[in-house]
């Protein structure tokens, strides 16, 4: 069974940092592109960052560029998102997602999501 | 960035009705379009990719069409379990961008 399990969400003050982790199972993790997608309360979906498969390239939304860093460890089947200089507008449910292929196309498997709240 | 404009933002329909949602891209995205379904409190689910290819195992009442800048998602006969919000998403270029969503509820 293909599964993605996120962890690391929580409450953090503006300007603070948080690291999200995603553990994958049930597929050849190293081959597939992976992304983080977020959803602010009551809002739509926003793609945040992606990492192409087979040791490829990283990509970021303009809204997080320079503040967030995506990384993956293919030996441990994990995808991380280091979030620095957090803002109130970063408050959202963050989903770890698997792509259909090696490149950033679209998300065919989603985790259950982890909630990040940025508030003083 | 490519802007995705989805309409309507919400609709009400009865069981058995045909439901149509449209998605307009701000530039040519060929057929690089996905459709997702999201039920309340749940993660989104991929329904259609490459604008018209139905994910394996999904009901045939879901379909998609379009190319270039105009796309359509159709539920041929609405069922109670189809109550959800639907999103289009382009993958012609990064950043991936989503439409604003269409909330479908039962009349």
Short mmCIF file of C-alpha atoms in Angstrom, two decimals:
data_model
loop_
_atom_site.label_atom_id
_atom_site.label_comp_id
_atom_site.label_asym_id
_atom_site.label_seq_id
_atom_site.Cartn_x
_atom_site.Cartn_y
_atom_site.Cartn_z
CA UNK A 1 0.00 0.00 0.00
CA UNK A 2 1.38 3.42 -0.96
CA UNK A 3 1.50 5.67 2.10
CA UNK A 4 2.80 9.09 3.07
CA UNK A 5 2.98 10.07 6.72
CA UNK A 6 3.72 13.65 7.70
CA UNK A 7 4.97 14.93 11.05
CA UNK A 8 6.42 18.07 12.55
CA UNK A 9 3.53 20.49 12.46
CA UNK A 10 2.66 22.72 15.40
CA UNK A 11 2.33 26.22 16.76
CA UNK A 12 5.19 28.64 16.16
CA UNK A 13 5.62 32.37 16.58
CA UNK A 14 6.14 34.68 13.60
CA UNK A 15 9.79 34.64 12.61
CA UNK A 16 10.26 31.15 13.99
CA UNK A 17 11.23 27.88 12.31
CA UNK A 18 9.69 24.47 11.89
CA UNK A 19 10.76 21.30 10.09
CA UNK A 20 8.18 19.05 8.49
CA UNK A 21 8.98 15.44 7.66
CA UNK A 22 7.26 12.90 5.44
CA UNK A 23 7.96 9.17 5.50
CA UNK A 24 7.01 7.26 2.39
CA UNK A 25 6.31 3.58 1.91
CA UNK A 26 4.95 1.20 -0.69
CA UNK A 27 6.73 2.57 -3.78
CA UNK A 28 10.22 3.23 -5.18
CA UNK A 29 10.66 6.56 -3.45
CA UNK A 30 13.87 7.62 -5.21
CA UNK A 31 12.28 7.50 -8.67
CA UNK A 32 9.31 9.80 -8.08
CA UNK A 33 9.07 13.54 -7.79
CA UNK A 34 7.67 14.71 -4.47
CA UNK A 35 6.02 17.97 -3.46
CA UNK A 36 4.58 19.87 -0.52
CA UNK A 37 1.16 21.44 -1.03
CA UNK A 38 -0.58 23.60 1.55
CA UNK A 39 -4.10 24.74 2.28
CA UNK A 40 -4.81 27.73 4.48
CA UNK A 41 -7.94 27.50 6.65
CA UNK A 42 -11.03 27.72 4.45
CA UNK A 43 -8.94 28.38 1.33
CA UNK A 44 -7.82 26.55 -1.79
CA UNK A 45 -4.72 24.56 -2.58
CA UNK A 46 -1.26 26.08 -3.05
CA UNK A 47 1.76 24.19 -4.32
CA UNK A 48 4.73 25.12 -2.13
CA UNK A 49 7.81 23.19 -3.22
CA UNK A 50 8.85 20.16 -5.22
CA UNK A 51 11.81 17.87 -5.71
CA UNK A 52 12.08 15.95 -8.95
CA UNK A 53 12.89 12.25 -8.84
CA UNK A 54 16.16 10.40 -9.23
CA UNK A 55 18.27 13.01 -7.44
CA UNK A 56 16.98 15.90 -9.45
CA UNK A 57 16.07 19.53 -9.08
CA UNK A 58 14.26 21.54 -6.41
CA UNK A 59 11.53 24.07 -7.08
CA UNK A 60 9.77 26.66 -4.92
CA UNK A 61 6.75 28.91 -5.02
CA UNK A 62 7.71 32.57 -5.01
CA UNK A 63 5.91 33.01 -1.69
CA UNK A 64 8.38 30.73 0.13
CA UNK A 65 11.56 31.10 -1.91
CA UNK A 66 14.52 31.92 0.32
CA UNK A 67 12.66 30.90 3.48
CA UNK A 68 11.78 27.23 2.89
CA UNK A 69 14.15 24.43 1.90
CA UNK A 70 13.02 21.06 0.57
CA UNK A 71 15.22 18.01 0.92
CA UNK A 72 14.93 14.29 0.44
CA UNK A 73 16.83 11.25 1.72
CA UNK A 74 16.32 8.41 -0.74
CA UNK A 75 18.04 5.95 1.61
CA UNK A 76 15.43 6.62 4.30
CA UNK A 77 12.43 7.34 2.03
CA UNK A 78 11.91 10.71 3.62
CA UNK A 79 11.01 14.17 2.35
CA UNK A 80 11.55 17.21 4.56
CA UNK A 81 10.56 20.86 4.45
CA UNK A 82 12.63 23.25 6.55
CA UNK A 83 10.57 26.39 7.12
CA UNK A 84 12.34 29.51 8.41
CA UNK A 85 11.21 33.10 8.96
CA UNK A 86 7.63 31.90 9.26
CA UNK A 87 4.80 34.36 8.70
CA UNK A 88 1.18 34.38 9.82
CA UNK A 89 0.19 33.72 6.20
CA UNK A 90 2.11 30.42 6.27
CA UNK A 91 -0.58 29.02 8.56
CA UNK A 92 -2.04 26.00 6.74
CA UNK A 93 -2.38 22.27 6.53
CA UNK A 94 0.73 21.01 4.75
CA UNK A 95 0.39 17.91 2.60
CA UNK A 96 3.24 15.69 1.48
CA UNK A 97 2.50 14.43 -2.02
CA UNK A 98 3.90 11.92 -4.50
CA UNK A 99 3.96 12.71 -8.20
CA UNK A 100 2.90 10.43 -11.04
CA UNK A 101 6.43 10.31 -12.39
CA UNK A 102 9.99 11.63 -12.14
CA UNK A 103 9.04 15.19 -12.95
CA UNK A 104 6.69 17.66 -11.27
CA UNK A 105 3.37 16.89 -12.98
CA UNK A 106 0.71 16.38 -10.39
CA UNK A 107 0.00 14.58 -7.19
CA UNK A 108 -1.43 11.07 -7.27
CA UNK A 109 -0.87 10.25 -3.60
CA UNK A 110 -1.39 12.61 -0.66
CA UNK A 111 -0.57 12.29 3.02
CA UNK A 112 -3.15 13.10 5.67
CA UNK A 113 -1.61 16.53 6.26
CA UNK A 114 0.07 18.24 9.18
CA UNK A 115 -1.10 21.55 10.59
CA UNK A 116 1.21 24.54 10.93
CA UNK A 117 -0.04 27.54 12.90
CA UNK A 118 2.00 30.72 12.94
CA UNK A 119 0.73 33.04 15.64
CA UNK A 120 1.95 35.15 18.51
CA UNK B 1 2.97 32.13 -13.28
CA UNK B 2 0.05 30.53 -15.10
CA UNK B 3 -3.30 31.61 -13.68
CA UNK B 4 -6.11 29.05 -13.53
CA UNK B 5 -9.64 30.44 -13.44
CA UNK B 6 -12.29 27.97 -12.38
CA UNK B 7 -16.06 28.43 -12.60
CA UNK B 8 -18.48 28.36 -11.03
CA UNK B 9 -17.11 28.73 -7.50
CA UNK B 10 -20.07 26.75 -6.21
CA UNK B 11 -23.11 24.93 -7.51
CA UNK B 12 -26.09 22.96 -6.23
CA UNK B 13 -27.44 19.99 -8.11
CA UNK B 14 -29.74 17.02 -7.61
CA UNK B 15 -28.92 13.32 -7.67
CA UNK B 16 -28.66 12.24 -11.29
CA UNK B 17 -27.93 15.71 -12.65
CA UNK B 18 -25.14 16.38 -15.10
CA UNK B 19 -22.56 18.69 -13.51
CA UNK B 20 -20.02 20.68 -15.52
CA UNK B 21 -17.08 22.71 -14.21
CA UNK B 22 -14.82 24.80 -16.40
CA UNK B 23 -11.20 25.80 -15.98
CA UNK B 24 -9.46 28.49 -18.04
CA UNK B 25 -5.68 28.82 -18.21
CA UNK B 26 -4.01 32.19 -18.71
CA UNK B 27 -1.84 30.67 -21.47
CA UNK B 28 -1.61 27.52 -23.55
CA UNK B 29 -0.96 24.54 -21.29
CA UNK B 30 -1.54 21.88 -23.98
CA UNK B 31 -3.25 19.02 -22.09
CA UNK B 32 -1.16 19.37 -18.93
CA UNK B 33 -4.10 19.53 -16.57
CA UNK B 34 -5.25 17.53 -13.57
CA UNK B 35 -8.58 17.46 -11.72
CA UNK B 36 -8.85 16.70 -7.99
CA UNK B 37 -11.70 16.01 -5.62
CA UNK B 38 -11.51 17.09 -1.98
CA UNK B 39 -14.06 16.05 0.61
CA UNK B 40 -14.34 18.03 3.87
CA UNK B 41 -11.50 17.31 6.28
CA UNK B 42 -9.75 15.02 3.81
CA UNK B 43 -6.77 15.25 1.51
CA UNK B 44 -7.44 15.86 -2.18
CA UNK B 45 -7.70 12.90 -4.53
CA UNK B 46 -6.50 12.85 -8.12
CA UNK B 47 -9.36 12.06 -10.50
CA UNK B 48 -8.14 12.95 -13.97
CA UNK B 49 -4.72 13.66 -15.48
CA UNK B 50 -3.57 14.78 -18.92
CA UNK B 51 -6.91 16.64 -19.11
CA UNK B 52 -8.96 13.55 -19.98
CA UNK B 53 -7.42 10.36 -18.55
CA UNK B 54 -9.39 8.89 -15.66
CA UNK B 55 -7.38 7.48 -12.77
CA UNK B 56 -7.67 3.71 -12.55
CA UNK B 57 -10.61 2.35 -10.60
CA UNK B 58 -12.65 5.52 -10.58
CA UNK B 59 -16.27 5.70 -11.72
CA UNK B 60 -16.85 6.38 -15.40
CA UNK B 61 -19.29 9.17 -14.56
CA UNK B 62 -16.23 11.42 -14.13
CA UNK B 63 -14.71 12.79 -17.32
CA UNK B 64 -12.52 15.61 -18.53
CA UNK B 65 -11.87 17.33 -21.82
CA UNK B 66 -10.10 20.28 -23.35
CA UNK B 67 -6.79 21.45 -24.77
CA UNK B 68 -4.84 24.66 -24.83
CA UNK B 69 -6.53 27.12 -22.50
CA UNK B 70 -10.07 25.80 -21.99
CA UNK B 71 -10.98 22.68 -20.03
CA UNK B 72 -14.10 21.00 -18.73
CA UNK B 73 -14.76 18.51 -15.96
CA UNK B 74 -18.07 16.63 -16.01
CA UNK B 75 -19.96 14.37 -13.65
CA UNK B 76 -22.51 12.68 -15.90
CA UNK B 77 -24.89 11.68 -13.13
CA UNK B 78 -24.27 13.24 -9.72
CA UNK B 79 -24.23 10.84 -6.78
CA UNK B 80 -24.42 11.73 -3.06
CA UNK B 81 -20.80 10.66 -2.56
CA UNK B 82 -19.68 13.24 -5.14
CA UNK B 83 -20.38 16.12 -2.76
CA UNK B 84 -16.96 17.77 -2.54
CA UNK B 85 -14.82 20.62 -3.79
CA UNK B 86 -13.14 20.11 -7.15
CA UNK B 87 -9.88 21.72 -8.28
CA UNK B 88 -8.09 21.94 -11.59
CA UNK B 89 -4.28 22.19 -11.63
CA UNK B 90 -1.82 22.87 -14.46
CA UNK B 91 1.59 21.28 -14.83
CA UNK B 92 2.79 22.95 -17.99
CA UNK B 93 5.28 24.90 -15.91
CA UNK B 94 6.48 25.39 -12.36
CA UNK B 95 5.08 26.73 -10.13
CA UNK B 96 2.19 24.32 -10.35
CA UNK B 97 -0.99 26.33 -9.96
CA UNK B 98 -4.52 25.42 -8.97
CA UNK B 99 -7.89 26.84 -9.82
CA UNK B 100 -9.84 28.41 -6.98
CA UNK B 101 -12.09 25.37 -6.56
CA UNK B 102 -15.74 24.54 -7.20
CA UNK B 103 -17.84 23.45 -4.25
CA UNK B 104 -20.54 20.99 -5.30
CA UNK B 105 -23.43 20.36 -2.96
CA UNK B 106 -26.80 18.68 -3.15
CA UNK B 107 -29.92 20.64 -3.95
#
